[in-house]
Amino acid sequence: MNKQSVPVRLEKVTKIFKDPKTKTDVAAVNEADFEIAPGELVTLLGPSGCGKTTTLRMIGGFELPTRGRIVIGGEDVTFLPPNGRATATVFQSYGLFPHLSVFDNVAYGLRVRKVEKGELKRRVDEALALVGLSELAGRAPSRLSGGQQQRVALARSLVVEPKVLLLDEPLSNLDALLREQMRVEIRRIQKALGITAVYVTHDRVEAMSLSDRVIVMKNGVIRQVGSPSRIYEDPDSKFVAGFVGKVAFFPVTLEGEDGGAFVCSLSGKKVRAARRSPGVRSGDAAFLMARPESLRLGAPGAGVADGTVSANVYLGSSVESFVSTEYGEILVQIDDPAEKKVWPEGSRVSISFNEALIRVLPGGDD
Amino acid sequence: MFTKKKIIAFLAALAVFLAADLWMFSALKGSFAKTLGESQRQLATAVASSAPAEAEAVPAWLQAAGTSYPGVGLLYLRGLPGIDAEVAEYGRDEALVALYREAAASPGFAKGIESASYLETYLSTESYQVGATRARLLFAPVYNETRDMATGLVIVALDDSKLASFAGLADSLAIVAFALFALAFGVATFSRDPLTGYAILGLFGIAAAFVAYPLFQALKLTFLRDGRFSLSVWGQVLGNKQYLQALWGSVKLGCLTATYSTVIGFLFAFAVSRTTIKGKKLLTALATMPVISPPFSLTLSIILLFGNNGLVTKRLLNLEGFSIYGLGGLSLVQTISMFPIAFLTLSGVLQAIDSTLEEASLDLNASRWGTFKRVTMPLAAPGLLSAWLLVFTNSLADFANPLLLAGSYRVLSVESYIEVTGMNRLANGSALSILLLLPTLTAFFIQRSWVSKRSFVVVTGKPSGRLSDLASPGVRRALAGFIILVSVFIVSLYGTIVAGCFVKNWGIDYSFTLSNIGEALTRGKDALVSTLVLAGVATPIAGILSMIAAVLVVRKKFPGKRLLEALVMTPFAIPGTLVGISYILAFNQPPILLVGTGAILVICYVVRELPVGLEGGVATLRQIDPSIEEAASDLGADQATIFRTVVLPLIRPAFISSMSYTFVRSMTAVSAIIFLISARWYHITIQIYNFSENIRFGLASVLSTTLIVIVLAVFGLMRLLVRQSENLEKTVSVQ
Ligand SMILES: Nc1ncnc2c1ncn2[C@@H]1O[C@H](COP(=O)(O)OP(=O)(O)OP(=O)(O)O)[C@@H](O)[C@H]1O
Ligand SMILES: [Mg+2]
């Protein structure tokens, strides 16, 4: 970790907008309260309109919180304008200066800081080399491809040596292949420089593969904070479980604990689950959450839920079988299809659980 | 932002400033009162000491004192009341005598009489109502010969209103100073972005001082009579047949001009965007020419051609009893100068109509005429009304053309000018130009509420770039013939002006001469120079201000934004005559004495051209991704740096065109500035008007031509500069 790295803390930050049409108040961000460790990369993940951009813009100083405090590296920056903060933002639309060349775009922040000429050139060249754009220094931004523009924006932000890097869906304008490359690139640079970073995305794959921790938001409220694996394996709500990966839910009642496992009844059948969300008590109506890889297919009657295979999708290393059951269409993932049995479409099957991987979630719709 | 500490510090600073402010201004008031009182007292004492002891001499003395002391009241009491048995009253002024009889026993009078008996002068502390004025009374003794005893006293009434008005002025200055300090200090303390705060305050200040305040003064004047609220001005204006005739005249002229212009404008626009006619570029250039040509120039050439001694009317046709002056000539010249507005509006509208709609109709076997009638026209209808209204408003506000060409026909704009400059009836002039606002506002609201809602229907897609050809060969030929006719007429009008420069004495002696040029340039040099200087000063100010205003309107959130925008836009909607009249009303006395200076002209140009620049800036800025400016801020630039290094370069096209429009419109202004010019700061257009009025058409032609050349040069330069940044524009609006 870089010794310059700083933590970022949001204390009960709320942002209320007036809806321009109805004139009613809308809480775009509601009591957001979290801390980002120095050098950590955290993603804000959530569906469109959940307040990710607003949160990021408040950290960057473009939007003033209605309530709450924002602290960067121990300093309360809530009311500081963007040019008074050690943050640098990579905008979704890049915001490159169209009237300046690539070099001058990157040099802008240094010129504002009155950095001496020789050093300026050295640092700009260094930044351009870091993102692999040294040859294009003289071009106008309008004559660059999307990925190149994106890298100019990144270099422009990095060259001023910010303590916190803010990225708002930086890859959303790129095609799939380039997106994957840039994702790796961003992660590499962020780790190399040890910058604390906040990354906004609505793409769960991007969030999972990139971040140290993920913050999942919905309707302005933070629903869960945790490492990608925790968020994936141990979500605390139906919403988070569904948002971060493929999943099936079974309505159950939690009956009690038995030797470290939680016993539920699913339509009268006893099911054991190794994990439980803290909000669920004995006797509660709950959901049993099962990822495709925690389910297995067997002969009818062998498992907990019977159904018919409605479709098989071959993905090379695995097969996804869709099974229609009384609980809806359930997705089951079969790894190593060469060794394991793949049930043909139309056959009657029974689904059983991998006890260690399934989790009891609170009832209710999210 | 509002933290407890800051609020306390702010309030403390305000308290300190308030104390200093009050102390300063009360000291100022005190010393003014003292000097004023002292000089009045000296004068009164001198008058008293010259009072004669003998009764016979008193009338003569009163007469003399009346001329040497023109105060509000003088009363001589021979003998001291209450001491001498016999007291004779010699009053110059009835009101003071009446006051004395009424209040002789009051404490103030008693004190005065007592002081006089001790040979002292006394100035009453309270003020009394003497006739129409408030006054304080000075009691001065009249001595006997040995000057050791009072034989009577003189009471002099000293006008209090000067002091009161000074006190009022000082108080309001104190309040203004405090308010300014509180605002500026408040912004500095609480704003996250003080510079923006100052820009907002500054713009509000400008709008308040140079838009709201003068208009308020003009409005106020129409509701006053002898300093009191009264409807008599309006009663007089609305009850006067002549004025109502002028209102009707303006409206009638507006309707005619708007109708002719819309028809011609539409035919031109149709030819350009719906037919395969040739020479469209030239056509467009020709049709836009009159909109930028200086005032008086087209009128001038109409007079040269069709006037009483006109080339066509007299020389070629020798018509008897024909007069171009009046409604006919006016609507002709206005149509020529304003149909370009309709043309520009309508070509925008026609180009925005998706031609695939028309193609679909043609595909469905509708005839061209059927397509035109059932598809094109309904879609263009709101645009037609919009163009009509625009021309209508312009015609109503037009001042220059009627000034030369109205003859005995009355229109409001000229009528209000005559009221002010000819009759010196400012109140009536204001009322008339406010009256002119009525039809303008009506047009504006129709536009807002009806047309703009419909126009959404019109723009059903992006301009497709392709043309649907809606004219059959016969129609095309007829259209081309008409357009050529109009174009030739326009060209010959400009040709006439140029020809006018080289003709000895138009109408009488058509021999060639170069002497006009020399004479016009010598006599017009001062006016030309001062016009250039003032326009040159106004141009960058208006350019920068309008861009700053655009940034505030588009990018910043602040309370009162709507109000500020409305105030800045107001001068665009109101007739120039109203602006001119309101400026003389507001700025002809201290503390803001601007009438007669060059500054008032510059301010007038800036304020009148701000709206156009603002509109342009707003439109351009809306195209620019706000994250570009946010990125600059994020990289450490403050608001001033962002404006200089990012905003200005990006809205350069709007900036340049705002500046060139300001320059050209300032060079060609008439209606507002005709009230504001002075011998020192004259204006070239008024010079042209004077030459024309004195039938020196040759000189007027030379100056008009000069002005046309300047205007064309400026627009040429602008096009050159803007084209350079066109590439930029494209990249800016990509996102
Ligand atoms: N300036 C604004 N004025 C009013 N409402 C706003 C404003 N900015 C955002 N909102 C509202 O706040 C909510 C959150 O917006 P935000 O842009 O933060 O969402 P987001 O999570 O970034 O969504 P997306 O994935 O679509 O970018 C939305 O409902 C949006 O309509
Ligand atoms: Mg967003």
GROMACS .gro file of C-alpha atoms in nm, chain B residues 250-409:
model
  160
  616SER     CA    1  -4.924   5.100  -3.563
  617VAL     CA    2  -5.142   4.790  -3.544
  618LYS     CA    3  -5.270   4.829  -3.898
  619LEU     CA    4  -4.919   4.880  -4.033
  620GLY     CA    5  -4.800   4.581  -3.829
  621CYS     CA    6  -5.071   4.358  -3.972
  622LEU     CA    7  -5.003   4.460  -4.330
  623THR     CA    8  -4.627   4.425  -4.300
  624ALA     CA    9  -4.655   4.094  -4.120
  625THR     CA   10  -4.889   3.951  -4.379
  626TYR     CA   11  -4.687   4.064  -4.682
  627SER     CA   12  -4.362   3.954  -4.519
  628THR     CA   13  -4.494   3.612  -4.425
  629VAL     CA   14  -4.619   3.549  -4.778
  630ILE     CA   15  -4.296   3.660  -4.944
  631GLY     CA   16  -4.084   3.491  -4.679
  632PHE     CA   17  -4.273   3.168  -4.726
  633LEU     CA   18  -4.237   3.175  -5.104
  634PHE     CA   19  -3.863   3.228  -5.070
  635ALA     CA   20  -3.831   2.957  -4.805
  636PHE     CA   21  -4.039   2.718  -5.012
  637ALA     CA   22  -3.825   2.782  -5.317
  638VAL     CA   23  -3.510   2.714  -5.119
  639SER     CA   24  -3.621   2.403  -4.935
  640ARG     CA   25  -3.888   2.240  -5.152
  641THR     CA   26  -3.790   2.299  -5.513
  642THR     CA   27  -3.495   2.231  -5.737
  643ILE     CA   28  -3.451   2.596  -5.824
  644LYS     CA   29  -3.094   2.710  -5.898
  645GLY     CA   30  -2.885   2.973  -5.722
  646LYS     CA   31  -3.012   2.901  -5.373
  647LYS     CA   32  -2.702   3.038  -5.203
  648LEU     CA   33  -2.733   3.370  -5.379
  649LEU     CA   34  -3.102   3.377  -5.304
  650THR     CA   35  -3.043   3.319  -4.935
  651ALA     CA   36  -2.777   3.589  -4.923
  652LEU     CA   37  -3.003   3.837  -5.099
  653ALA     CA   38  -3.297   3.759  -4.878
  654THR     CA   39  -3.099   3.806  -4.560
  655MET     CA   40  -2.932   4.127  -4.672
  656PRO     CA   41  -3.207   4.368  -4.565
  657VAL     CA   42  -3.214   4.235  -4.212
  658ILE     CA   43  -2.863   4.362  -4.146
  659SER     CA   44  -2.882   4.680  -4.349
  660PRO     CA   45  -2.866   5.003  -4.153
  661PRO     CA   46  -3.182   5.194  -4.070
  662PHE     CA   47  -3.289   5.472  -4.305
  663SER     CA   48  -3.099   5.320  -4.595
  664LEU     CA   49  -3.393   5.141  -4.756
  665THR     CA   50  -3.627   5.428  -4.672
  666LEU     CA   51  -3.378   5.663  -4.825
  667SER     CA   52  -3.365   5.478  -5.152
  668ILE     CA   53  -3.743   5.442  -5.159
  669ILE     CA   54  -3.763   5.820  -5.126
  670LEU     CA   55  -3.499   5.864  -5.393
  671LEU     CA   56  -3.698   5.642  -5.627
  672PHE     CA   57  -4.058   5.714  -5.538
  673GLY     CA   58  -4.050   6.034  -5.334
  674ASN     CA   59  -4.197   6.366  -5.444
  675ASN     CA   60  -3.890   6.428  -5.658
  676GLY     CA   61  -3.818   6.062  -5.707
  677LEU     CA   62  -3.645   5.915  -6.004
  678VAL     CA   63  -3.938   5.691  -6.096
  679THR     CA   64  -4.229   5.902  -5.985
  680LYS     CA   65  -4.109   6.233  -6.118
  681ARG     CA   66  -3.845   6.180  -6.375
  682LEU     CA   67  -3.964   5.865  -6.545
  683LEU     CA   68  -4.340   5.871  -6.497
  684ASN     CA   69  -4.402   6.227  -6.391
  685LEU     CA   70  -4.691   6.123  -6.171
  686GLU     CA   71  -4.912   6.391  -6.028
  687GLY     CA   72  -5.051   6.369  -5.680
  688PHE     CA   73  -4.870   6.047  -5.597
  689SER     CA   74  -4.718   6.029  -5.252
  690ILE     CA   75  -4.504   5.750  -5.114
  691TYR     CA   76  -4.538   5.892  -4.765
  692GLY     CA   77  -4.792   5.709  -4.548
  693LEU     CA   78  -4.921   5.359  -4.499
  694GLY     CA   79  -4.843   5.235  -4.850
  695GLY     CA   80  -4.481   5.341  -4.858
  696LEU     CA   81  -4.429   5.234  -4.499
  697SER     CA   82  -4.563   4.885  -4.548
  698LEU     CA   83  -4.354   4.853  -4.864
  699VAL     CA   84  -4.029   4.950  -4.696
  700GLN     CA   85  -4.104   4.749  -4.382
  701THR     CA   86  -4.187   4.443  -4.586
  702ILE     CA   87  -3.859   4.467  -4.771
  703SER     CA   88  -3.665   4.506  -4.448
  704MET     CA   89  -3.858   4.246  -4.248
  705PHE     CA   90  -3.952   3.964  -4.482
  706PRO     CA   91  -3.603   3.820  -4.419
  707ILE     CA   92  -3.713   3.751  -4.062
  708ALA     CA   93  -4.005   3.549  -4.193
  709PHE     CA   94  -3.781   3.385  -4.450
  710LEU     CA   95  -3.526   3.273  -4.191
  711THR     CA   96  -3.794   3.146  -3.952
  712LEU     CA   97  -3.980   2.960  -4.223
  713SER     CA   98  -3.679   2.801  -4.387
  714GLY     CA   99  -3.591   2.669  -4.043
  715VAL     CA  100  -3.941   2.529  -4.009
  716LEU     CA  101  -3.956   2.378  -4.357
  717GLN     CA  102  -3.618   2.216  -4.316
  718ALA     CA  103  -3.724   2.065  -3.988
  719ILE     CA  104  -4.028   1.900  -4.142
  720ASP     CA  105  -3.929   1.548  -4.220
  721SER     CA  106  -3.953   1.527  -4.596
  722THR     CA  107  -4.022   1.154  -4.572
  723LEU     CA  108  -4.374   1.254  -4.468
  724GLU     CA  109  -4.418   1.435  -4.797
  725GLU     CA  110  -4.257   1.151  -4.986
  726ALA     CA  111  -4.495   0.909  -4.823
  727SER     CA  112  -4.781   1.125  -4.938
  728LEU     CA  113  -4.644   1.143  -5.292
  729ASP     CA  114  -4.599   0.765  -5.289
  730LEU     CA  115  -4.962   0.728  -5.195
  731ASN     CA  116  -5.041   0.897  -5.525
  732ALA     CA  117  -5.133   1.230  -5.382
  733SER     CA  118  -5.061   1.511  -5.625
  734ARG     CA  119  -4.794   1.770  -5.543
  735TRP     CA  120  -5.061   2.024  -5.470
  736GLY     CA  121  -5.250   1.775  -5.255
  737THR     CA  122  -4.933   1.692  -5.065
  738PHE     CA  123  -4.857   2.058  -5.017
  739LYS     CA  124  -5.211   2.130  -4.899
  740ARG     CA  125  -5.259   1.830  -4.675
  741VAL     CA  126  -4.908   1.762  -4.543
  742THR     CA  127  -4.673   2.055  -4.578
  743MET     CA  128  -4.909   2.338  -4.496
  744PRO     CA  129  -5.063   2.190  -4.180
  745LEU     CA  130  -4.716   2.109  -4.049
  746ALA     CA  131  -4.587   2.456  -4.134
  747ALA     CA  132  -4.889   2.641  -3.997
  748PRO     CA  133  -4.754   2.710  -3.648
  749GLY     CA  134  -4.432   2.828  -3.809
  750LEU     CA  135  -4.628   3.065  -4.030
  751LEU     CA  136  -4.807   3.216  -3.735
  752SER     CA  137  -4.481   3.238  -3.549
  753ALA     CA  138  -4.318   3.424  -3.837
  754TRP     CA  139  -4.619   3.652  -3.868
  755LEU     CA  140  -4.602   3.743  -3.499
  756LEU     CA  141  -4.232   3.803  -3.512
  757VAL     CA  142  -4.262   4.045  -3.802
  758PHE     CA  143  -4.565   4.208  -3.640
  759THR     CA  144  -4.368   4.286  -3.323
  760ASN     CA  145  -4.077   4.415  -3.524
  761SER     CA  146  -4.298   4.640  -3.731
  762LEU     CA  147  -4.457   4.785  -3.419
  763ALA     CA  148  -4.124   4.864  -3.260
  764ASP     CA  149  -3.986   5.009  -3.584
  765PHE     CA  150  -3.900   5.371  -3.544
  766ALA     CA  151  -3.655   5.467  -3.815
  767ASN     CA  152  -3.870   5.395  -4.119
  768PRO     CA  153  -4.183   5.578  -3.998
  769LEU     CA  154  -3.971   5.870  -3.883
  770LEU     CA  155  -3.876   5.945  -4.241
  771LEU     CA  156  -4.165   5.800  -4.432
  772ALA     CA  157  -4.481   5.830  -4.223
  773GLY     CA  158  -4.584   6.170  -4.354
  774SER     CA  159  -4.913   6.250  -4.188
  775TYR     CA  160  -4.977   5.885  -4.102
   0.00000   0.00000   0.00000
